[in-house]
Amino acid sequence: MARDVIVVGAGPVGLMLAGELRLRGVDVAVYERLPAPTRQSRGASFTKRTAECFDQRGLLDRLGGTEPADSHFGGVPIDLGMLEQDHHGHRGVSQFRTERMLEDWVGELGVPVLRGREVTGVHQDEDGVVVAVAGPDGPAEDTAAYLVGCDGGRSTVRKLAGIAFPGTEGRRGFLTADVTGIDTRKRRIGENLPGGSMVMAMDLENGVTRVVVHEAGTPVPRDRDSLAFRDLADAWQRLTGESIHHGQCRWISCFTDASRAAAEYRRGRVFLAGDAAHVQPPAMAQGLSVGVQDAVNLGWKLAAAVQGWAPQDLLDSYHAERHLVGEQLARNARAAIELRLTGEDMDPVREVVGELLAHKDAAEYAAGMLSNLGIRYDLAKGEHPLLGRRMPPGHGLTLADGTRTRVADLLRTGRGLLLATTGRTAAQAAQAAGGHTDRVDVVTGTWTTRPGIAVDAVLVRPDGYVAWTSPGTADDLTQALDRWFGTARRAL
């Protein structure tokens, strides 16, 4: 019997997507090539917007303690303290910890994570996708209505689907490792060194230090299997004068400043998310974060298609919205790398960028770009500042029965959310949404924390983005509901 969706890749992106789908009742399974979870940390930070995505599904507290992450662009600091919104990301969270949290969540939801299974073939037609798999019991096939590749920058799904992956080749190489037993000075946003070199050191957990080295002029590393901690420690000593050779290396890897974005995030019934759709140098700790947001954007749309109420263009909106984010991410990462590593010739530009970022408006724009709070989708015609942006999840309401809650808590179900905060508007909203209440929760109350500008009613998509406001949107509520949540069901 065919599944609804097969997700390939049990990293943070694949697991987040599987949870989003299962939350809406979709029959989904995750295929993972590796036989067991790794303890590799890889991504060690995530942005404010990604923290909000976890929070609106009740997952952020499961990660335990984290540290606020400072912000910078290409090594030029951004003073977040002068901004009204909190743009601080979360730092010191190993990717293994995030994956373990997400795997526990999808396990509670009943999602099977099938390990030791490598996808070897993909065939799709108008009815579904056939996936060939090499697994513990030999070759097998599985079928699904949809397939999503969350299988990394070298994505097998992307290649088998024939989706192009244009971009730039890597010109600079970096070595990175997680090390215990060293007490080096922390350089959390990295430290630029003469000639275009750079070192970074930040705390993870349990006495682990993440170190990164870029030594200008050295060959770009290509073979992760041949890396030795001695190579990184030698480079560190040449650049800093410090020896970390005595440290114990728990994990080592390499990366380059290559930057690519898939030409299509969707081809028929096959989708891409995370590094399968976009890769970029980790100059701004964006990779994991943007991938998780891909998953949150795609999950509810795929669920709508499976359940039969998706409007005609809903699945296409995934590429329209997220491809632009991926392209901007690649551009910004390239710019940050050039600013950071070009060498002394770039010093005048760094000075100018620093002067610009001392101004609140410029700092707010750059911080929003890095925190992902600045993302704005083209969701409707109108002038309200919230339209197309994420609904601030910490804003509070007092419900009719006196209960106090937050927007994030009201999004836990993964359904749409219609908030109305005046008597007349509430009645009108409830009437307009009557045929969509199987997909949209209607909540009335009064603001205890206002969204910064007057809004009587607001329609929030399951991913947390505002699709309609009153006042401030040209279309009426019925049009917005039909556009994002399909045709209203008929009254019995």
CSV table of C-alpha atoms in Angstrom, one decimal:
chain,number,residue,atom,x,y,z
A,1,MET,CA,0.0,0.0,0.0
A,2,ALA,CA,1.4,3.4,-1.0
A,3,ARG,CA,2.4,5.9,1.7
A,4,ASP,CA,1.4,9.5,1.5
A,5,VAL,CA,5.0,10.9,1.7
A,6,ILE,CA,8.5,9.5,1.8
A,7,VAL,CA,11.2,11.8,3.3
A,8,VAL,CA,14.8,10.9,2.5
A,9,GLY,CA,17.3,12.0,5.2
A,10,ALA,CA,17.0,11.8,9.0
A,11,GLY,CA,18.9,15.1,9.7
A,12,PRO,CA,17.1,18.0,11.4
A,13,VAL,CA,15.3,19.0,8.1
A,14,GLY,CA,14.0,15.6,7.3
A,15,LEU,CA,12.9,15.0,10.9
A,16,MET,CA,11.2,18.4,11.2
A,17,LEU,CA,9.3,17.8,7.9
A,18,ALA,CA,8.2,14.3,9.0
A,19,GLY,CA,6.9,15.8,12.3
A,20,GLU,CA,5.0,18.6,10.5
A,21,LEU,CA,3.4,16.0,8.2
A,22,ARG,CA,2.5,13.6,10.9
A,23,LEU,CA,1.0,16.4,13.0
A,24,ARG,CA,-1.6,16.8,10.3
A,25,GLY,CA,-2.3,13.0,10.1
A,26,VAL,CA,-0.1,12.2,7.0
A,27,ASP,CA,1.3,8.7,6.6
A,28,VAL,CA,5.0,9.5,6.3
A,29,ALA,CA,8.2,7.5,6.7
A,30,VAL,CA,11.8,8.7,6.8
A,31,TYR,CA,14.5,6.8,5.0
A,32,GLU,CA,18.1,7.3,6.2
A,33,ARG,CA,21.2,5.9,4.6
A,34,LEU,CA,23.2,5.7,7.8
A,35,PRO,CA,22.5,2.7,10.1
A,36,ALA,CA,22.5,4.7,13.3
A,37,PRO,CA,22.5,8.4,14.4
A,38,THR,CA,25.9,10.0,14.4
A,39,ARG,CA,27.3,12.0,17.3
A,40,GLN,CA,28.6,14.7,14.9
A,41,SER,CA,27.8,18.2,15.9
A,42,ARG,CA,28.1,19.9,12.5
A,43,GLY,CA,25.5,22.8,12.9
A,44,ALA,CA,26.0,24.3,16.3
A,45,SER,CA,23.7,27.3,16.2
A,46,PHE,CA,20.3,28.3,14.9
A,47,THR,CA,18.6,31.6,14.2
A,48,LYS,CA,15.8,33.4,16.1
A,49,ARG,CA,13.2,32.5,13.5
A,50,THR,CA,14.2,28.8,13.7
A,51,ALA,CA,13.9,29.0,17.5
A,52,GLU,CA,10.4,30.3,16.9
A,53,CYS,CA,9.6,27.4,14.6
A,54,PHE,CA,10.6,25.0,17.3
A,55,ASP,CA,8.7,27.0,19.9
A,56,GLN,CA,5.4,27.1,18.0
A,57,ARG,CA,5.5,23.3,18.0
A,58,GLY,CA,6.4,23.0,21.7
A,59,LEU,CA,9.9,21.8,20.9
A,60,LEU,CA,12.3,24.6,22.0
A,61,ASP,CA,12.2,23.8,25.7
A,62,ARG,CA,13.1,20.1,24.9
A,63,LEU,CA,16.6,21.3,23.9
A,64,GLY,CA,17.4,22.5,27.4
A,65,GLY,CA,19.8,25.3,28.0
A,66,THR,CA,21.2,27.4,25.1
A,67,GLU,CA,23.2,30.6,24.9
A,68,PRO,CA,22.2,33.8,23.0
A,69,ALA,CA,24.2,34.1,19.9
A,70,ASP,CA,25.7,37.5,18.9
A,71,SER,CA,25.2,38.8,15.4
A,72,HIS,CA,27.7,39.9,12.8
A,73,PHE,CA,28.1,40.2,9.0
A,74,GLY,CA,31.4,39.0,7.7
A,75,GLY,CA,33.0,39.5,11.1
A,76,VAL,CA,31.6,43.0,11.5
A,77,PRO,CA,29.6,43.0,14.8
A,78,ILE,CA,25.9,44.1,14.9
A,79,ASP,CA,24.8,45.6,18.2
A,80,LEU,CA,21.4,43.9,18.7
A,81,GLY,CA,20.9,45.7,22.0
A,82,MET,CA,19.7,48.9,20.2
A,83,LEU,CA,16.9,47.1,18.4
A,84,GLU,CA,13.4,46.8,19.6
A,85,GLN,CA,13.0,43.1,18.6
A,86,ASP,CA,15.1,40.4,20.0
A,87,HIS,CA,17.2,39.0,17.1
A,88,HIS,CA,19.5,36.8,19.1
A,89,GLY,CA,19.9,33.3,17.9
A,90,HIS,CA,20.8,30.2,19.9
A,91,ARG,CA,24.4,29.1,20.2
A,92,GLY,CA,26.2,26.0,21.5
A,93,VAL,CA,23.6,23.5,20.5
A,94,SER,CA,25.2,20.5,18.7
A,95,GLN,CA,23.4,19.2,15.7
A,96,PHE,CA,23.3,15.8,17.4
A,97,ARG,CA,21.3,17.3,20.3
A,98,THR,CA,18.8,18.9,17.8
A,99,GLU,CA,18.4,15.6,15.9
A,100,ARG,CA,17.9,13.6,19.1
A,101,MET,CA,15.2,16.0,20.2
A,102,LEU,CA,13.4,15.9,16.8
A,103,GLU,CA,13.7,12.1,16.6
A,104,ASP,CA,12.1,11.8,20.0
A,105,TRP,CA,9.3,14.0,18.8
A,106,VAL,CA,8.6,12.1,15.6
A,107,GLY,CA,8.8,8.9,17.5
A,108,GLU,CA,6.0,10.1,19.8
A,109,LEU,CA,4.0,11.0,16.7
A,110,GLY,CA,4.4,7.5,15.3
A,111,VAL,CA,6.7,8.3,12.4
A,112,PRO,CA,9.0,5.3,11.4
A,113,VAL,CA,12.6,6.3,10.8
A,114,LEU,CA,14.0,3.5,8.6
A,115,ARG,CA,17.8,3.4,8.9
A,116,GLY,CA,20.3,1.7,6.7
A,117,ARG,CA,18.3,2.3,3.6
A,118,GLU,CA,19.9,4.1,0.6
A,119,VAL,CA,17.8,5.4,-2.2
A,120,THR,CA,19.0,4.1,-5.5
A,121,GLY,CA,16.2,5.0,-7.9
A,122,VAL,CA,13.3,7.4,-8.4
A,123,HIS,CA,10.5,7.2,-10.9
A,124,GLN,CA,7.5,9.4,-10.9
A,125,ASP,CA,4.3,9.7,-12.9
A,126,GLU,CA,1.0,11.6,-12.5
A,127,ASP,CA,-0.1,9.1,-9.8
A,128,GLY,CA,2.9,8.9,-7.5
A,129,VAL,CA,6.5,8.2,-7.0
A,130,VAL,CA,8.3,4.8,-6.9
A,131,VAL,CA,11.4,4.7,-4.8
A,132,ALA,CA,14.1,2.0,-5.2
A,133,VAL,CA,16.0,1.3,-2.0
A,134,ALA,CA,19.0,-0.8,-1.0
A,135,GLY,CA,18.4,-1.9,2.6
A,136,PRO,CA,19.4,-4.5,5.2
A,137,ASP,CA,17.2,-7.1,3.5
A,138,GLY,CA,18.4,-6.3,0.0
A,139,PRO,CA,16.8,-4.3,-2.8
A,140,ALA,CA,13.2,-3.1,-2.4
A,141,GLU,CA,10.7,-0.6,-3.7
A,142,ASP,CA,8.3,1.7,-1.9
A,143,THR,CA,5.6,4.0,-3.4
A,144,ALA,CA,4.3,7.3,-2.2
A,145,ALA,CA,2.2,10.1,-3.4
A,146,TYR,CA,5.1,12.5,-2.8
A,147,LEU,CA,8.9,12.3,-2.2
A,148,VAL,CA,11.0,14.9,-0.4
A,149,GLY,CA,14.8,14.9,-0.6
A,150,CYS,CA,16.3,16.2,2.7
A,151,ASP,CA,19.5,14.3,2.0
A,152,GLY,CA,22.2,17.0,2.1
A,153,GLY,CA,24.3,18.9,-0.4
A,154,ARG,CA,25.2,15.8,-2.4
A,155,SER,CA,21.5,14.8,-2.5
A,156,THR,CA,20.8,11.6,-4.3
A,157,VAL,CA,17.2,12.5,-4.7
A,158,ARG,CA,18.1,15.8,-6.4
A,159,LYS,CA,20.4,14.0,-8.9
A,160,LEU,CA,17.9,11.2,-9.6
A,161,ALA,CA,15.2,13.8,-10.2
A,162,GLY,CA,17.4,15.6,-12.7
A,163,ILE,CA,17.3,18.9,-10.9
A,164,ALA,CA,20.2,21.3,-11.7
A,165,PHE,CA,22.3,22.7,-8.9
A,166,PRO,CA,23.9,25.9,-10.3
A,167,GLY,CA,26.3,28.0,-8.2
A,168,THR,CA,29.9,28.8,-7.5
A,169,GLU,CA,32.8,26.3,-6.8
A,170,GLY,CA,34.6,26.5,-3.5
A,171,ARG,CA,37.8,28.6,-3.6
A,172,ARG,CA,38.6,28.7,0.1
A,173,GLY,CA,38.9,25.7,2.5
A,174,PHE,CA,38.1,25.5,6.2
A,175,LEU,CA,38.9,22.9,8.8
A,176,THR,CA,36.6,22.4,11.7
A,177,ALA,CA,36.6,20.1,14.8
A,178,ASP,CA,35.1,19.5,18.1
A,179,VAL,CA,37.8,19.3,20.8
A,180,THR,CA,37.9,18.6,24.5
A,181,GLY,CA,40.7,19.4,26.9
A,182,ILE,CA,41.7,22.8,25.5
A,183,ASP,CA,41.4,26.2,27.1
A,184,THR,CA,41.9,28.6,24.3
A,185,ARG,CA,40.5,32.1,24.2
A,186,LYS,CA,37.0,32.1,22.8
A,187,ARG,CA,36.4,33.8,19.5
A,188,ARG,CA,32.7,33.3,19.1
A,189,ILE,CA,32.1,35.3,15.9
A,190,GLY,CA,35.6,34.5,14.6
A,191,GLU,CA,38.8,36.5,14.5
A,192,ASN,CA,40.2,37.9,11.3
A,193,LEU,CA,43.9,37.5,10.9
A,194,PRO,CA,46.4,39.2,8.5
A,195,GLY,CA,46.4,38.0,4.9
A,196,GLY,CA,42.8,36.8,4.9
A,197,SER,CA,43.0,34.0,7.4
A,198,MET,CA,40.5,33.4,10.2
A,199,VAL,CA,40.1,31.3,13.4
A,200,MET,CA,37.0,30.7,15.5
A,201,ALA,CA,36.5,29.0,18.9
A,202,MET,CA,33.2,28.7,20.7
A,203,ASP,CA,31.8,26.6,23.5
A,204,LEU,CA,29.4,23.7,22.9
A,205,GLU,CA,28.4,21.5,25.7
A,206,ASN,CA,30.2,19.2,28.2
A,207,GLY,CA,33.6,20.9,27.8
A,208,VAL,CA,33.6,20.7,24.0
A,209,THR,CA,35.1,23.6,22.0
A,210,ARG,CA,34.2,24.0,18.3
A,211,VAL,CA,37.3,25.3,16.5
A,212,VAL,CA,37.4,26.5,12.9
A,213,VAL,CA,40.5,27.4,10.9
A,214,HIS,CA,40.9,29.1,7.5
A,215,GLU,CA,44.5,29.5,6.5
A,216,ALA,CA,44.8,31.7,3.4
A,217,GLY,CA,46.7,30.1,0.5
A,218,THR,CA,46.3,26.5,1.6
A,219,PRO,CA,44.7,24.0,-0.8
A,220,VAL,CA,41.0,23.5,-0.6
A,221,PRO,CA,40.4,20.2,1.4
A,222,ARG,CA,38.4,17.6,-0.6
A,223,ASP,CA,38.6,14.3,1.2
A,224,ARG,CA,37.0,14.3,4.6
A,225,ASP,CA,38.2,10.7,5.2
A,226,SER,CA,41.9,11.7,5.1
A,227,LEU,CA,41.6,14.6,7.6
A,228,ALA,CA,43.7,14.4,10.7
A,229,PHE,CA,43.4,16.6,13.8
A,230,ARG,CA,47.1,17.3,13.6
A,231,ASP,CA,46.5,19.2,10.3
A,232,LEU,CA,44.1,21.6,12.0
A,233,ALA,CA,46.2,21.9,15.2
A,234,ASP,CA,49.3,22.8,13.1
A,235,ALA,CA,47.4,25.5,11.2
A,236,TRP,CA,45.9,26.8,14.5
A,237,GLN,CA,49.4,27.1,15.9
A,238,ARG,CA,50.8,28.8,12.8
A,239,LEU,CA,48.0,31.4,12.9
A,240,THR,CA,47.7,32.0,16.7
A,241,GLY,CA,50.9,30.9,18.2
A,242,GLU,CA,48.9,28.6,20.5
A,243,SER,CA,49.1,24.8,20.6
A,244,ILE,CA,46.0,22.8,20.9
A,245,HIS,CA,47.7,19.6,19.9
A,246,HIS,CA,47.1,18.1,23.3
A,247,GLY,CA,43.3,18.3,22.8
A,248,GLN,CA,41.1,15.2,22.2
A,249,CYS,CA,39.3,15.5,18.8
A,250,ARG,CA,35.8,14.2,18.9
A,251,TRP,CA,34.9,15.0,15.3
A,252,ILE,CA,36.7,16.7,12.4
A,253,SER,CA,35.5,17.8,9.0
A,254,CYS,CA,36.1,20.3,6.3
A,255,PHE,CA,34.1,22.6,4.1
A,256,THR,CA,34.5,25.2,1.4
A,257,ASP,CA,32.9,28.5,0.4
A,258,ALA,CA,31.0,26.9,-2.4
A,259,SER,CA,27.5,28.3,-2.8
A,260,ARG,CA,24.6,26.7,-4.8
A,261,ALA,CA,20.8,26.7,-5.0
A,262,ALA,CA,18.7,24.1,-6.8
A,263,ALA,CA,17.1,25.4,-10.0
A,264,GLU,CA,13.8,23.9,-8.8
A,265,TYR,CA,12.6,23.1,-5.3
A,266,ARG,CA,9.8,21.1,-6.9
A,267,ARG,CA,9.7,18.8,-9.9
A,268,GLY,CA,6.3,17.2,-10.2
A,269,ARG,CA,5.9,15.0,-7.0
A,270,VAL,CA,9.5,15.4,-5.9
A,271,PHE,CA,10.6,18.2,-3.6
A,272,LEU,CA,13.9,19.3,-2.1
A,273,ALA,CA,14.5,20.9,1.3
A,274,GLY,CA,17.6,21.9,3.3
A,275,ASP,CA,21.1,21.4,2.0
A,276,ALA,CA,19.6,19.3,-0.9
A,277,ALA,CA,18.1,22.6,-2.1
A,278,HIS,CA,20.8,25.0,-1.1
A,279,VAL,CA,24.4,25.0,0.1
A,280,GLN,CA,26.5,27.9,1.3
A,281,PRO,CA,29.5,28.5,3.4
A,282,PRO,CA,28.6,28.6,7.1
A,283,ALA,CA,29.6,32.2,7.4
A,284,MET,CA,26.4,33.1,9.2
A,285,ALA,CA,25.2,29.8,10.8
A,286,GLN,CA,22.3,29.7,8.4
A,287,GLY,CA,22.3,26.2,6.8
A,288,LEU,CA,20.4,24.2,9.5
A,289,SER,CA,18.1,27.2,10.2
A,290,VAL,CA,17.0,27.8,6.7
A,291,GLY,CA,16.5,24.1,6.1
A,292,VAL,CA,14.2,23.8,9.1
A,293,GLN,CA,12.2,26.7,7.8
A,294,ASP,CA,12.0,25.0,4.4
A,295,ALA,CA,10.4,22.0,6.2
A,296,VAL,CA,7.9,24.2,8.2
A,297,ASN,CA,6.9,25.9,5.0
A,298,LEU,CA,6.5,22.7,3.0
A,299,GLY,CA,4.9,20.4,5.6
A,300,TRP,CA,1.4,21.9,5.9
A,301,LYS,CA,1.2,22.4,2.1
A,302,LEU,CA,2.0,18.8,1.4
A,303,ALA,CA,-0.5,17.7,4.1
A,304,ALA,CA,-3.1,19.8,2.4
A,305,ALA,CA,-2.4,18.1,-0.9
A,306,VAL,CA,-2.6,14.6,0.7
A,307,GLN,CA,-5.9,15.5,2.4
A,308,GLY,CA,-7.4,16.8,-0.8
A,309,TRP,CA,-8.1,20.5,0.1
A,310,ALA,CA,-5.0,22.2,-1.2
A,311,PRO,CA,-5.7,25.1,-3.5
A,312,GLN,CA,-4.4,24.6,-7.1
A,313,ASP,CA,-1.2,26.7,-6.6
A,314,LEU,CA,-0.4,25.8,-3.0
A,315,LEU,CA,2.4,23.3,-3.7
A,316,ASP,CA,4.0,25.7,-6.2
A,317,SER,CA,4.1,28.4,-3.6
A,318,TYR,CA,6.8,26.4,-1.8
A,319,HIS,CA,9.3,27.0,-4.6
A,320,ALA,CA,8.1,30.6,-5.1
A,321,GLU,CA,8.6,31.5,-1.4
A,322,ARG,CA,11.7,29.4,-0.4
A,323,HIS,CA,13.8,29.5,-3.6
A,324,LEU,CA,14.1,33.3,-3.2
A,325,VAL,CA,15.2,32.8,0.4
A,326,GLY,CA,17.8,30.3,-0.8
A,327,GLU,CA,19.2,32.6,-3.5
A,328,GLN,CA,19.4,35.5,-1.0
A,329,LEU,CA,21.1,33.2,1.5
A,330,ALA,CA,23.7,32.2,-1.1
A,331,ARG,CA,24.3,35.8,-2.1
A,332,ASN,CA,24.6,37.0,1.5
A,333,ALA,CA,27.0,34.2,2.5
A,334,ARG,CA,29.3,34.9,-0.5
A,335,ALA,CA,29.3,38.6,0.4
A,336,ALA,CA,30.1,37.8,4.1
A,337,ILE,CA,33.0,35.5,3.1
A,338,GLU,CA,34.5,38.1,0.8
A,339,LEU,CA,34.2,40.8,3.4
A,340,ARG,CA,35.8,38.6,6.0
A,341,LEU,CA,38.6,36.8,4.1
A,342,THR,CA,39.7,39.0,1.3
A,343,GLY,CA,42.6,40.5,3.4
A,344,GLU,CA,43.8,44.0,4.1
A,345,ASP,CA,42.5,45.3,0.8
A,346,MET,CA,39.0,45.0,2.2
A,347,ASP,CA,39.8,47.1,5.3
A,348,PRO,CA,38.2,50.3,4.0
A,349,VAL,CA,35.0,48.4,3.1
A,350,ARG,CA,35.0,46.8,6.6
A,351,GLU,CA,35.2,50.3,8.1
A,352,VAL,CA,32.3,51.6,6.0
A,353,VAL,CA,30.2,48.5,6.8
A,354,GLY,CA,30.9,49.0,10.5
A,355,GLU,CA,29.9,52.7,10.3
A,356,LEU,CA,26.7,51.7,8.5
A,357,LEU,CA,25.8,49.0,11.0
A,358,ALA,CA,26.1,51.5,13.8
A,359,HIS,CA,22.9,53.1,12.5
A,360,LYS,CA,19.7,51.6,13.9
A,361,ASP,CA,17.9,51.2,10.5
A,362,ALA,CA,20.9,49.5,8.8
A,363,ALA,CA,21.5,47.3,11.9
A,364,GLU,CA,17.8,46.3,11.9
A,365,TYR,CA,17.9,45.3,8.2
A,366,ALA,CA,21.1,43.3,8.6
A,367,ALA,CA,19.9,41.7,11.8
A,368,GLY,CA,16.6,40.7,10.2
A,369,MET,CA,18.5,39.2,7.3
A,370,LEU,CA,20.6,37.1,9.7
A,371,SER,CA,17.9,36.2,12.2
A,372,ASN,CA,15.4,35.4,9.4
A,373,LEU,CA,12.9,37.7,11.1
A,374,GLY,CA,13.2,39.9,8.0
A,375,ILE,CA,11.7,37.4,5.6
A,376,ARG,CA,8.5,38.7,4.0
A,377,TYR,CA,6.5,36.6,1.5
A,378,ASP,CA,4.2,38.1,-1.1
A,379,LEU,CA,0.9,36.7,0.4
A,380,ALA,CA,-1.7,39.4,-0.3
A,381,LYS,CA,-2.1,43.0,-1.4
A,382,GLY,CA,-2.1,45.4,1.5
A,383,GLU,CA,-0.1,47.8,3.5
A,384,HIS,CA,-0.2,46.3,7.0
A,385,PRO,CA,3.4,45.8,8.3
A,386,LEU,CA,2.6,42.3,9.5
A,387,LEU,CA,1.3,41.1,6.1
A,388,GLY,CA,3.6,38.4,4.7
A,389,ARG,CA,5.8,38.4,7.8
A,390,ARG,CA,5.8,35.9,10.7
A,391,MET,CA,3.3,36.6,13.4
A,392,PRO,CA,5.3,37.5,16.6
A,393,PRO,CA,4.9,34.3,18.5
A,394,GLY,CA,5.4,35.7,22.0
A,395,HIS,CA,2.5,38.1,21.7
A,396,GLY,CA,-0.1,37.3,24.2
A,397,LEU,CA,-3.9,37.2,24.3
A,398,THR,CA,-6.5,36.9,27.0
A,399,LEU,CA,-9.3,34.5,25.8
A,400,ALA,CA,-13.0,34.9,26.5
A,401,ASP,CA,-12.7,32.6,29.6
A,402,GLY,CA,-9.9,34.6,31.1
A,403,THR,CA,-7.1,32.2,30.1
A,404,ARG,CA,-3.9,33.9,28.9
A,405,THR,CA,-1.9,32.4,26.1
A,406,ARG,CA,0.7,33.2,23.4
A,407,VAL,CA,0.4,33.0,19.6
A,408,ALA,CA,3.1,30.3,19.6
A,409,ASP,CA,0.9,28.1,21.9
A,410,LEU,CA,-2.0,28.5,19.6
A,411,LEU,CA,0.0,27.1,16.7
A,412,ARG,CA,0.9,23.8,18.3
A,413,THR,CA,-1.6,21.9,16.3
A,414,GLY,CA,-0.1,22.8,12.9
A,415,ARG,CA,-3.4,24.2,11.7
A,416,GLY,CA,-4.2,27.6,10.4
A,417,LEU,CA,-5.1,30.3,13.0
A,418,LEU,CA,-7.6,33.1,12.8
A,419,LEU,CA,-7.3,35.6,15.7
A,420,ALA,CA,-10.0,38.2,16.2
A,421,THR,CA,-9.8,40.7,19.0
A,422,THR,CA,-12.9,42.9,18.9
A,423,GLY,CA,-16.5,41.8,19.3
A,424,ARG,CA,-17.8,42.8,15.9
A,425,THR,CA,-14.7,41.6,14.0
A,426,ALA,CA,-14.8,38.3,16.0
A,427,ALA,CA,-18.4,37.6,15.0
A,428,GLN,CA,-17.6,38.4,11.3
A,429,ALA,CA,-14.5,36.3,11.3
A,430,ALA,CA,-16.2,33.3,12.9
A,431,GLN,CA,-18.9,33.5,10.3
A,432,ALA,CA,-16.5,33.9,7.3
A,433,ALA,CA,-14.3,31.0,8.6
A,434,GLY,CA,-17.2,28.6,9.3
A,435,GLY,CA,-16.5,26.4,6.3
A,436,HIS,CA,-12.8,26.2,7.1
A,437,THR,CA,-12.9,25.2,10.7
A,438,ASP,CA,-11.6,21.7,9.8
A,439,ARG,CA,-8.3,23.4,8.8
A,440,VAL,CA,-8.3,26.7,10.7
A,441,ASP,CA,-8.7,27.4,14.4
A,442,VAL,CA,-10.8,30.5,15.2
A,443,VAL,CA,-9.7,32.2,18.5
A,444,THR,CA,-11.2,35.3,20.0
A,445,GLY,CA,-9.8,37.4,22.8
A,446,THR,CA,-8.0,40.6,23.6
A,447,TRP,CA,-4.4,41.5,23.2
A,448,THR,CA,-2.3,41.5,26.4
A,449,THR,CA,0.8,42.0,24.3
A,450,ARG,CA,0.1,44.0,21.2
A,451,PRO,CA,1.8,43.3,17.9
A,452,GLY,CA,3.2,46.8,17.7
A,453,ILE,CA,0.5,48.2,15.4
A,454,ALA,CA,-3.3,48.0,15.4
A,455,VAL,CA,-4.8,44.8,14.1
A,456,ASP,CA,-8.4,43.7,14.9
A,457,ALA,CA,-8.1,40.3,13.2
A,458,VAL,CA,-5.3,38.3,11.6
A,459,LEU,CA,-5.1,35.0,9.6
A,460,VAL,CA,-1.9,33.1,10.3
A,461,ARG,CA,-0.7,30.2,8.2
A,462,PRO,CA,0.5,27.0,10.0
A,463,ASP,CA,4.1,28.1,9.4
A,464,GLY,CA,3.4,31.3,11.4
A,465,TYR,CA,3.2,33.8,8.5
A,466,VAL,CA,0.4,36.3,8.3
A,467,ALA,CA,-1.8,35.9,5.2
A,468,TRP,CA,-4.5,38.5,6.0
A,469,THR,CA,-5.1,41.3,8.4
A,470,SER,CA,-8.0,43.6,9.3
A,471,PRO,CA,-7.4,46.4,8.7
A,472,GLY,CA,-4.7,46.5,6.1
A,473,THR,CA,-5.4,43.9,3.5
A,474,ALA,CA,-7.1,44.6,0.2
A,475,ASP,CA,-8.7,41.1,-0.2
A,476,ASP,CA,-11.5,40.1,2.2
A,477,LEU,CA,-11.2,37.3,4.6
A,478,THR,CA,-13.1,34.8,2.5
A,479,GLN,CA,-10.7,35.3,-0.4
A,480,ALA,CA,-7.7,34.8,1.9
A,481,LEU,CA,-9.2,31.6,3.4
A,482,ASP,CA,-9.9,30.2,-0.1
A,483,ARG,CA,-6.5,31.1,-1.4
A,484,TRP,CA,-4.5,29.4,1.5
A,485,PHE,CA,-7.0,26.8,2.9
A,486,GLY,CA,-9.0,25.8,-0.1
A,487,THR,CA,-12.7,25.8,-0.9
A,488,ALA,CA,-14.9,25.9,2.2
A,489,ARG,CA,-16.7,22.7,3.0
A,490,ARG,CA,-20.4,22.8,2.5
A,491,ALA,CA,-22.8,23.0,5.4
A,492,LEU,CA,-24.7,19.8,6.0
